[in-house]
PDB file of C-alpha atoms in Angstrom:
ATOM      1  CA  UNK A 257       5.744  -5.226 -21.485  1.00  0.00           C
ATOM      2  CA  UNK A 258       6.428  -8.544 -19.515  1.00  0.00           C
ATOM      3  CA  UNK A 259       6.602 -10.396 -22.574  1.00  0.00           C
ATOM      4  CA  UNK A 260       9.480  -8.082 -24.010  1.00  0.00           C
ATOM      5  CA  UNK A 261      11.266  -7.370 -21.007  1.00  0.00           C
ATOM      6  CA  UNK A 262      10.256  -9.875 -18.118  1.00  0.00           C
ATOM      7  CA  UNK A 263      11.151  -8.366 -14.412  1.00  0.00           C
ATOM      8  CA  UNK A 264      13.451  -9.783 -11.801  1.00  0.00           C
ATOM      9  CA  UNK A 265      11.555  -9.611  -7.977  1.00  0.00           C
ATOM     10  CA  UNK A 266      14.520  -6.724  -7.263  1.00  0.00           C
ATOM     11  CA  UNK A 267      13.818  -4.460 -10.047  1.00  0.00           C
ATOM     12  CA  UNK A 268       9.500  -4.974 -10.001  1.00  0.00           C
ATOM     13  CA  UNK A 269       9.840  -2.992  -6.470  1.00  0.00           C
ATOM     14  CA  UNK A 270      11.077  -0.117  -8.327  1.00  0.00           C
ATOM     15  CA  UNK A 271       8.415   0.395 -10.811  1.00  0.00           C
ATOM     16  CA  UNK A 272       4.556   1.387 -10.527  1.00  0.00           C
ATOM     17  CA  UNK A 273       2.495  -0.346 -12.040  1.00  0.00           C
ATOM     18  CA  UNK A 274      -0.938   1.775 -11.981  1.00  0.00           C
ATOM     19  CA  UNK A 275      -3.421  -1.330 -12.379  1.00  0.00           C
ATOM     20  CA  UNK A 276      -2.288  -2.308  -8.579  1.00  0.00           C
ATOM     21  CA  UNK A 277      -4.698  -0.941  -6.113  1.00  0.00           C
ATOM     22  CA  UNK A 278      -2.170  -1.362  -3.099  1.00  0.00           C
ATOM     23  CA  UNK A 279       0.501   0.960  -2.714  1.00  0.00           C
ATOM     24  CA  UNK A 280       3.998   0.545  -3.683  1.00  0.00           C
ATOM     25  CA  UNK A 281       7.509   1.026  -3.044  1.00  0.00           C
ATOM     26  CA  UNK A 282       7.799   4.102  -5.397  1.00  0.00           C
ATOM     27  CA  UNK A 283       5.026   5.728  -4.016  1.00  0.00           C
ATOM     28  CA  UNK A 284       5.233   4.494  -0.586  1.00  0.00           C
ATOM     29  CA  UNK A 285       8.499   6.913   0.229  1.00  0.00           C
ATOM     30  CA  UNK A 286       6.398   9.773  -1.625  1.00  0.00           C
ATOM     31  CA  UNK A 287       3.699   9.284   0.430  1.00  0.00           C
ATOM     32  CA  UNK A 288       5.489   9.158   3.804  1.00  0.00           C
ATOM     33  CA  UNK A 289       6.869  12.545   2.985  1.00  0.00           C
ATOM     34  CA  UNK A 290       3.827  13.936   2.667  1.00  0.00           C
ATOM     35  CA  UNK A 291       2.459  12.962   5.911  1.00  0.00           C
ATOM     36  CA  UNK A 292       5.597  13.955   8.112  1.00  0.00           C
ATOM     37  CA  UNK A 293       5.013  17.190   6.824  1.00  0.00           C
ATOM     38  CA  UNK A 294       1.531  17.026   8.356  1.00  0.00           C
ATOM     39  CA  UNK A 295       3.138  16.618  11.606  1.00  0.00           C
ATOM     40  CA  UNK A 296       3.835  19.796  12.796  1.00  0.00           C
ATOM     41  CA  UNK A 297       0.319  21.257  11.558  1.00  0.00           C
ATOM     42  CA  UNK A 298      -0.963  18.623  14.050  1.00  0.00           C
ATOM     43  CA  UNK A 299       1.550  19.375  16.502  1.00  0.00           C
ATOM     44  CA  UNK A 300      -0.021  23.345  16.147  1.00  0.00           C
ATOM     45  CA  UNK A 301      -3.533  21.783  16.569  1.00  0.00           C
ATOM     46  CA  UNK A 302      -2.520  19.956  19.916  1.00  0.00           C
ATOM     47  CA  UNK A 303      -0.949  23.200  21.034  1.00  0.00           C
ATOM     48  CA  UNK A 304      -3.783  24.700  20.145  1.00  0.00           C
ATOM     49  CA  UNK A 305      -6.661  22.795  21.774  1.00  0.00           C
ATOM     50  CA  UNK A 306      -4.335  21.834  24.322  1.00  0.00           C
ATOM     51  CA  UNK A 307      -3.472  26.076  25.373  1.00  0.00           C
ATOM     52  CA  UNK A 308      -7.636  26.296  24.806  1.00  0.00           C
ATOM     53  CA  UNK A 309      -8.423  23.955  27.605  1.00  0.00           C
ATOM     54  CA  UNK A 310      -5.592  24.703  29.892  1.00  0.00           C
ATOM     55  CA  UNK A 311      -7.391  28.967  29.298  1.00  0.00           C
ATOM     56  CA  UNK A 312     -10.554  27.593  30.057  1.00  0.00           C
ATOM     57  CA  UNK A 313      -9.723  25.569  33.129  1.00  0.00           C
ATOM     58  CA  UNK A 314      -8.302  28.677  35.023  1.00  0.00           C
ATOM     59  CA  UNK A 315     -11.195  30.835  34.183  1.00  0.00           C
ATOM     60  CA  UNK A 316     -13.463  28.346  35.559  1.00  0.00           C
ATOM     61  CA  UNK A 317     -11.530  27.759  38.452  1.00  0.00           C
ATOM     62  CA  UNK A 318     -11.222  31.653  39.171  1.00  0.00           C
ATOM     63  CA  UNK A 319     -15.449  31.836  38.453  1.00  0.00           C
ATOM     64  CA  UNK A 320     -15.948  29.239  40.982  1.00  0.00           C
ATOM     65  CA  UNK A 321     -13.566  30.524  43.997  1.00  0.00           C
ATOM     66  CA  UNK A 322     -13.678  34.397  43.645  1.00  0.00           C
ATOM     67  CA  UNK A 323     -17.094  34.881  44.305  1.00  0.00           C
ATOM     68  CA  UNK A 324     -17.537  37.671  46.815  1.00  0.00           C
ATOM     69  CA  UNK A 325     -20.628  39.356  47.876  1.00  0.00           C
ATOM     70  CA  UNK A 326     -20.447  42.100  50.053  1.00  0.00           C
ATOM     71  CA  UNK A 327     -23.486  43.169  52.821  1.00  0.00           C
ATOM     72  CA  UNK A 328     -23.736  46.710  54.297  1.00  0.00           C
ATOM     73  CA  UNK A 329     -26.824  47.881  56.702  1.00  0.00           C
ATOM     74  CA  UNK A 330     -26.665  51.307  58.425  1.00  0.00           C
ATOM     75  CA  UNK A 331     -28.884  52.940  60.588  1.00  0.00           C
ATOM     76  CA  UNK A 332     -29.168  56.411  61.004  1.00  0.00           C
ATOM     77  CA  UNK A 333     -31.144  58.223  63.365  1.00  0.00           C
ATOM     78  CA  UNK A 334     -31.554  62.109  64.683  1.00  0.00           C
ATOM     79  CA  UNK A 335     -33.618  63.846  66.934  1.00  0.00           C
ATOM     80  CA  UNK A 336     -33.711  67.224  68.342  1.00  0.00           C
ATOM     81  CA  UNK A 337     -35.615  68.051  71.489  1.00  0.00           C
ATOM     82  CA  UNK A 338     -36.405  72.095  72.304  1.00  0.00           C
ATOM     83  CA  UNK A 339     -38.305  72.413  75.961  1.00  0.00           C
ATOM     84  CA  UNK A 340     -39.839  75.360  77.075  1.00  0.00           C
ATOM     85  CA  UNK A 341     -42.872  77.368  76.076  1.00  0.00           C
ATOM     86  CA  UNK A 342     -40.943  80.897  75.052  1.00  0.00           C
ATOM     87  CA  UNK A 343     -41.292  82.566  71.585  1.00  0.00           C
ATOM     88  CA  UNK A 344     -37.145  81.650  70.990  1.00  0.00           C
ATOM     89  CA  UNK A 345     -38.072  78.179  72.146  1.00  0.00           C
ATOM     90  CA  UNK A 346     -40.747  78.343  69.716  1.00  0.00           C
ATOM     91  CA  UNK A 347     -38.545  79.233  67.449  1.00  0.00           C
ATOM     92  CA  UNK A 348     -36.183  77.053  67.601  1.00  0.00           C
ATOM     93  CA  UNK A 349     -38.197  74.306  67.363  1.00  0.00           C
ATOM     94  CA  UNK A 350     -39.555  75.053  64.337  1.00  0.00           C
ATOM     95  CA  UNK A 351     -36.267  75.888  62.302  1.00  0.00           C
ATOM     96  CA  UNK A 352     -33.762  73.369  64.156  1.00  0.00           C
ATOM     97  CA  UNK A 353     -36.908  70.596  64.069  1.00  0.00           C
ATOM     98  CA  UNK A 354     -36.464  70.712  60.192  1.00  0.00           C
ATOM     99  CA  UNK A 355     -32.816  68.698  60.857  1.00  0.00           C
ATOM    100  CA  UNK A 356     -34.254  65.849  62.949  1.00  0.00           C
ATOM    101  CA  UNK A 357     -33.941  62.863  60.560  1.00  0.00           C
ATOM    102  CA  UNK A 358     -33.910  59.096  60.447  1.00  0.00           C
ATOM    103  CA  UNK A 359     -33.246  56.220  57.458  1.00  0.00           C
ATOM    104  CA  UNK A 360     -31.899  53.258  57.298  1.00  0.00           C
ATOM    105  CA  UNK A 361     -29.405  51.712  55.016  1.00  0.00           C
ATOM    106  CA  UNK A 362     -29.242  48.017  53.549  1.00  0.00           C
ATOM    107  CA  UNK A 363     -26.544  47.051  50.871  1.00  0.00           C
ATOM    108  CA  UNK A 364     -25.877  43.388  49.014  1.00  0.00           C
ATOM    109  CA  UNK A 365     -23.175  43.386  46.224  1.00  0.00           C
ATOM    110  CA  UNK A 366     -20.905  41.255  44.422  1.00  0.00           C
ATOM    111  CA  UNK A 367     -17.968  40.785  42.247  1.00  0.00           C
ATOM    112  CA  UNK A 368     -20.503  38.843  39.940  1.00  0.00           C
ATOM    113  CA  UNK A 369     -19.801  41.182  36.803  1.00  0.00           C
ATOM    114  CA  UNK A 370     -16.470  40.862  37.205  1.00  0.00           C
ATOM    115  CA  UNK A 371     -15.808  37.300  37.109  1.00  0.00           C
ATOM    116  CA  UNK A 372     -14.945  35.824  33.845  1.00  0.00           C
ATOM    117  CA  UNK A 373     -17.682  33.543  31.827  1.00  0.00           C
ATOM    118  CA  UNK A 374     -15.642  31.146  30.126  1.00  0.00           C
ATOM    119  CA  UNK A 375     -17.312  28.751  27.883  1.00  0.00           C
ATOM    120  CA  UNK A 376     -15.331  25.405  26.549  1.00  0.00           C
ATOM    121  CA  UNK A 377     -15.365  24.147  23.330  1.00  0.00           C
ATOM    122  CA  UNK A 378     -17.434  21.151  22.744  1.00  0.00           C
ATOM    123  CA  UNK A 379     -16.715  17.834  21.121  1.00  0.00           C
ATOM    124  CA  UNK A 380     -18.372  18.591  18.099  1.00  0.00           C
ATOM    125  CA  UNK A 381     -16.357  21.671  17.755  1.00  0.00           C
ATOM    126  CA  UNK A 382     -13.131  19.964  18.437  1.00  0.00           C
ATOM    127  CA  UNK A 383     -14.108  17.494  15.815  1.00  0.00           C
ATOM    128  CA  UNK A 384     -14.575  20.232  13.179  1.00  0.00           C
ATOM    129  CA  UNK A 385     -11.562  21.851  13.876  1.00  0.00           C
ATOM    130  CA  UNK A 386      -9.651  18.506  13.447  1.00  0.00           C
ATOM    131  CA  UNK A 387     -11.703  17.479  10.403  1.00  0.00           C
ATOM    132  CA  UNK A 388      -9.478  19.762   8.133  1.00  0.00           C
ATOM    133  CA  UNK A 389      -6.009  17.961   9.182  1.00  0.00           C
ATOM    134  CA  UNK A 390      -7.517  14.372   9.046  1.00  0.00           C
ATOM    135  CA  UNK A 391      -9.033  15.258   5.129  1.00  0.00           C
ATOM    136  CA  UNK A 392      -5.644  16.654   4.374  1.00  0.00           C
ATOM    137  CA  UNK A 393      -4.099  12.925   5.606  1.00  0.00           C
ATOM    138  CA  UNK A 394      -6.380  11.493   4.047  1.00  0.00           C
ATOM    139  CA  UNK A 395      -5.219  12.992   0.770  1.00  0.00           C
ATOM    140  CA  UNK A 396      -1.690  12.530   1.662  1.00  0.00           C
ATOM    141  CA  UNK A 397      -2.992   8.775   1.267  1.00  0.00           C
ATOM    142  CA  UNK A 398      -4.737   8.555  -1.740  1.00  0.00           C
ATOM    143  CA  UNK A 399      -3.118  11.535  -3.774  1.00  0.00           C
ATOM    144  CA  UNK A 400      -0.664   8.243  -5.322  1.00  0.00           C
ATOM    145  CA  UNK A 401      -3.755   7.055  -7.659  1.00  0.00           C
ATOM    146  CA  UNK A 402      -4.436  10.198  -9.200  1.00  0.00           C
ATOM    147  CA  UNK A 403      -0.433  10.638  -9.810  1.00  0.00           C
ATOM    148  CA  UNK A 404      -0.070   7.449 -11.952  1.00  0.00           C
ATOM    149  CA  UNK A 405      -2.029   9.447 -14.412  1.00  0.00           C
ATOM    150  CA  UNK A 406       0.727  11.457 -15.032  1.00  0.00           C
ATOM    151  CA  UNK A 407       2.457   8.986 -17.295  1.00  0.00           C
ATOM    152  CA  UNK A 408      -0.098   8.344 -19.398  1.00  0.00           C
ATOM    153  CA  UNK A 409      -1.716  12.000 -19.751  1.00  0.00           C
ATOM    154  CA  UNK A 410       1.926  12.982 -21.353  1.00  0.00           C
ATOM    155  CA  UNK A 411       2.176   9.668 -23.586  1.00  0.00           C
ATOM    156  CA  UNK A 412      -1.213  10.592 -24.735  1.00  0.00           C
ATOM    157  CA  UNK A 413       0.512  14.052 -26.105  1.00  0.00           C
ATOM    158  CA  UNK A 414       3.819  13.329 -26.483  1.00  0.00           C
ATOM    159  CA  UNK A 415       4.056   9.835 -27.992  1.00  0.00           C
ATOM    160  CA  UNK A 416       7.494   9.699 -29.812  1.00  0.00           C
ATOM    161  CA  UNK A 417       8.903  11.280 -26.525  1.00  0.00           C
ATOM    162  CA  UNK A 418       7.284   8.430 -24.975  1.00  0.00           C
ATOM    163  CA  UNK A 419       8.486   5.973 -26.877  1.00  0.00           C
ATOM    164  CA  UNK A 420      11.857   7.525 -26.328  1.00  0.00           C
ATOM    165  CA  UNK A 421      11.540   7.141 -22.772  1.00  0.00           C
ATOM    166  CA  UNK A 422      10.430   3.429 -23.164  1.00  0.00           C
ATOM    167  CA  UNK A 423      13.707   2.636 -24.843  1.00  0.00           C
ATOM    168  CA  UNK A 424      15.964   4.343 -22.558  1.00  0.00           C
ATOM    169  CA  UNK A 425      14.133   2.320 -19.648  1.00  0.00           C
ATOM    170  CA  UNK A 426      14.811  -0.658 -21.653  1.00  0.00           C
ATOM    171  CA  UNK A 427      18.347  -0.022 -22.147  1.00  0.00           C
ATOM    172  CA  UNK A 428      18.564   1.151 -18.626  1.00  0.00           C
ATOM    173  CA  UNK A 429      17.071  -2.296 -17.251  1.00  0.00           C
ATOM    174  CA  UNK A 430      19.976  -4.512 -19.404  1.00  0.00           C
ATOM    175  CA  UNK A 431      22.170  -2.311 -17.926  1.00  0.00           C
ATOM    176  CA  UNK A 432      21.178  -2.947 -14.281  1.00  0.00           C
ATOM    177  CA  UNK A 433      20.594  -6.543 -15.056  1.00  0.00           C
ATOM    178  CA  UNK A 434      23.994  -7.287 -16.489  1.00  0.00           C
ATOM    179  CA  UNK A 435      25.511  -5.637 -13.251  1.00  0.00           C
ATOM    180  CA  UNK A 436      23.191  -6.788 -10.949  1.00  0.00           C
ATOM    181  CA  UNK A 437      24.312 -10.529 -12.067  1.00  0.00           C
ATOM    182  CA  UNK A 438      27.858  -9.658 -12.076  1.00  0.00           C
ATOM    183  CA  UNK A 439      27.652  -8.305  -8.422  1.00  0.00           C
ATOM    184  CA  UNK A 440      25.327 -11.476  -7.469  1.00  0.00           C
ATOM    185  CA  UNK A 441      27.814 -14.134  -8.508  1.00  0.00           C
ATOM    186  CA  UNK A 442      30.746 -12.389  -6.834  1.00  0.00           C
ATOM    187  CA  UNK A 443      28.330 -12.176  -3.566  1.00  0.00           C
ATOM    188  CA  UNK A 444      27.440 -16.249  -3.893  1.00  0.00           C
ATOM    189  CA  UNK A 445      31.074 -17.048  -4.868  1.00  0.00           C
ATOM    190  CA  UNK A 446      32.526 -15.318  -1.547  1.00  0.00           C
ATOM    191  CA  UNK A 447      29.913 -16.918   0.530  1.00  0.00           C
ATOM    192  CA  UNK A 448      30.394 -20.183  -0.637  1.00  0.00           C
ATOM    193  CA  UNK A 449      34.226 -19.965  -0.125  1.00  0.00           C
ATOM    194  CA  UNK A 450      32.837 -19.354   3.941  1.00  0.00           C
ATOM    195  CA  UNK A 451      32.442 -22.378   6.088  1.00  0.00           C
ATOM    196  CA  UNK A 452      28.701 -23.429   6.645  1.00  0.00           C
ATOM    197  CA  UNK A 453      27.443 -21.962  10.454  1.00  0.00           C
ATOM    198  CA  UNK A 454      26.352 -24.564  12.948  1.00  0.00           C
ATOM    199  CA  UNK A 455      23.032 -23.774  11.924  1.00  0.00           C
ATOM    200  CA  UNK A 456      22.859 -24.341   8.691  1.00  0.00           C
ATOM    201  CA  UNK A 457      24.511 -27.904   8.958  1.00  0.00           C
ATOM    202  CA  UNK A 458      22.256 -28.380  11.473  1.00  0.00           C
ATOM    203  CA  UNK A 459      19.362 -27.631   9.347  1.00  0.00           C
ATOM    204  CA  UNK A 460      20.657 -30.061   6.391  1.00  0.00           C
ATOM    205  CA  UNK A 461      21.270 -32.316   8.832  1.00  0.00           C
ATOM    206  CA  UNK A 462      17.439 -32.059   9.997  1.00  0.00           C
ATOM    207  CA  UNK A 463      16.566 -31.732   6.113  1.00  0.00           C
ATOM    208  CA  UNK A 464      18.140 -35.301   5.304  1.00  0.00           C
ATOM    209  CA  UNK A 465      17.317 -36.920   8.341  1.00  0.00           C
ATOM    210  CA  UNK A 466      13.499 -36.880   8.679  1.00  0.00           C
ATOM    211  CA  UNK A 467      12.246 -35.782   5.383  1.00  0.00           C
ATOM    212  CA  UNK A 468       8.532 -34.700   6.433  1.00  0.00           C
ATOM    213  CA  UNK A 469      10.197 -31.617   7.930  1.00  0.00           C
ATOM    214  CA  UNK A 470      11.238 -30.286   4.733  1.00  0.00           C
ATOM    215  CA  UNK A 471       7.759 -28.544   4.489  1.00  0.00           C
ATOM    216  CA  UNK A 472       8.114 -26.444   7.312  1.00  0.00           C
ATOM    217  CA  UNK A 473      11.939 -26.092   7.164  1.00  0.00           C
ATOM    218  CA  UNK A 474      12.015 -24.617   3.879  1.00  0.00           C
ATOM    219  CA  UNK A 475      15.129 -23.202   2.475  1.00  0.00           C
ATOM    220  CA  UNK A 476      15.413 -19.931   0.634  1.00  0.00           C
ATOM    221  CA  UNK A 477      16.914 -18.973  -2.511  1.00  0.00           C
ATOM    222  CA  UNK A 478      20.017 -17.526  -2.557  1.00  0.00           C
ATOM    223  CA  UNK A 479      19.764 -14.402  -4.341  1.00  0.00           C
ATOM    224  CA  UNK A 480      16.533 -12.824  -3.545  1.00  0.00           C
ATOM    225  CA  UNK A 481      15.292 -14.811  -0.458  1.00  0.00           C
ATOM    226  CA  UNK A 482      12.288 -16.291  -1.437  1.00  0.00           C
ATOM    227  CA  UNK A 483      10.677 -19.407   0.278  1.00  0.00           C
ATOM    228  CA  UNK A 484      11.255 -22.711  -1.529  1.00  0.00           C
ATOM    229  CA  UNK A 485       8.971 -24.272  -3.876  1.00  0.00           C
ATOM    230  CA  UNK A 486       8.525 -27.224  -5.685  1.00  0.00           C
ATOM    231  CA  UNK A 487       9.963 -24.515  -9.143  1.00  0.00           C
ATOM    232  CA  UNK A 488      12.954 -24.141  -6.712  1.00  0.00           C
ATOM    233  CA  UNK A 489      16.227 -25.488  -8.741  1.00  0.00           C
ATOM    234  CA  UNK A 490      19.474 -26.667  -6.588  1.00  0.00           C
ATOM    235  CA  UNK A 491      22.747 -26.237  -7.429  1.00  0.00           C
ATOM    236  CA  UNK A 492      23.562 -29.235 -10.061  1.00  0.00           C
ATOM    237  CA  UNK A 493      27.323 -29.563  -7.719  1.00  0.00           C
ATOM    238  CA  UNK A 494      26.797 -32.397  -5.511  1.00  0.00           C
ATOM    239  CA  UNK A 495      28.846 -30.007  -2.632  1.00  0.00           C
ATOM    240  CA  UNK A 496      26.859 -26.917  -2.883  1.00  0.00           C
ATOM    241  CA  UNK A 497      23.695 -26.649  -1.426  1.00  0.00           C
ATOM    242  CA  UNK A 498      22.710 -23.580  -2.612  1.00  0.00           C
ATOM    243  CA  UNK A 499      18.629 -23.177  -3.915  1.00  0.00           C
ATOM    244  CA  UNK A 500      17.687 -20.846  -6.695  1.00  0.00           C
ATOM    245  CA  UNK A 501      14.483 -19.646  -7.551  1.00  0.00           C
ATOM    246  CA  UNK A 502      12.898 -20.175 -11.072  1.00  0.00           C
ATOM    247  CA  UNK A 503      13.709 -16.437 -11.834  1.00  0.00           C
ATOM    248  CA  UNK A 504      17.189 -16.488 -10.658  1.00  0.00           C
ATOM    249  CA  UNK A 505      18.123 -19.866 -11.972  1.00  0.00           C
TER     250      UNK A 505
END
């Protein structure tokens, strides 16, 4: 609880706190890895629509400049002639008279039934296949809200394990604080022991000189960064300009 334990700016972006509808830190990095491994599905699907339409595109272009159609006519035509009035005339007219024959021939084809029939996918149809990878994303996104139930589904069970993990955060956090404020004051002591840059005696200069600027050339804290504020506190040493915020002071 804040009132037991209240939390630096540093060590609030490495807890969840499950009452916050935005997502944080924690979960953020969670998150992220969950959508890069949606990457190469969607990579597949690009492949895959992309090899579709690149398929379809040469069948149509095949259907549209292969078309042959063939045209054959024949004529055909015979006639045999016997003169002369003698029985072997007579006779050969009427067995070699049976041959004389004549029929014409006319032919259209095509390649038609050969030819592929592609048929492309429509829009709709590339928006269902697609609809899958986008509701998988989607729950990439908000799969963080139903996880912060994990906590409290296990505290509801196991309550003297949870108050054993409550301690050992607390502990934990006195730990890290202790260090973090032994690290910070070695940090501020070496930069103070480095001459100001041009800029920044510039900026005082600025700062002191016209003192309506000092809302839009605001100074930030030393240890975390934050812009001033009227709960700002400077260093009580007349030679250090250094600004602390309320937290850090």
């Amino acid at each position: 609880k804040q009132t037991l334990l209240p939390l630096l700016r540093e060590e609030t972006s490495s807890f969840i706190f499950p009452c916050k509808p935005a997502v944080q830190r924690p979960e953020l990095q969670y998150m992220v890895m969950e959508l890069l491994r949606c990457i190469p599905l969607l990579l597949f699907l690009l492949f895959v629509c992309g090899l579709d339409h690149f398929i379809f595109s040469v069948l149509s272009i095949i259907q549209h400049h292969s078309f042959i159609e063939y045209s054959y006519q024949t004529s055909h035509h015979l006639s045999v002639n016997v003169m002369g009035t003698s029985l072997m005339a007579e006779l050969l007219r009427g067995t070699i008279g049976a041959l004389n024959t004549s029929f014409d021939t006319e032919v259209e084809t095509s390649n038609l039934a050969c030819l592929p029939r592609p048929t492309g996918m429509t829009r709709q149809q590339y928006l269902n296949t697609c609809l899958p990878l986008g509701a998988l994303a989607l729950l990439c996104l908000a799969q963080v809200y139903p996880f912060r139930l994990r906590r409290a589904i296990a505290a509801f069970y196991f309550p003297k394990r949870e108050k054993t993990r409550v301690l050992f955060l607390y502990n934990k956090l006195l730990r890290q604080r202790k260090n973090f404020l032994h690290l910070q004051r070695g940090r501020v002591a070496r930069q103070a022991r480095q001459p100001p840059g041009l800029g920044t005696l510039l900026l005082h200069w600025c700062r002191r000189r016209w003192p309506w600027l000092r809302r839009f050339l605001r100074r930030r804290c030393t240890l975390c960064g934050t812009p001033e504020t009227p709960r700002h506190q400077p260093c009580p040493n007349p030679d250090c300009n250094a600004l602390y915020c309320e937290s850090c002071w």
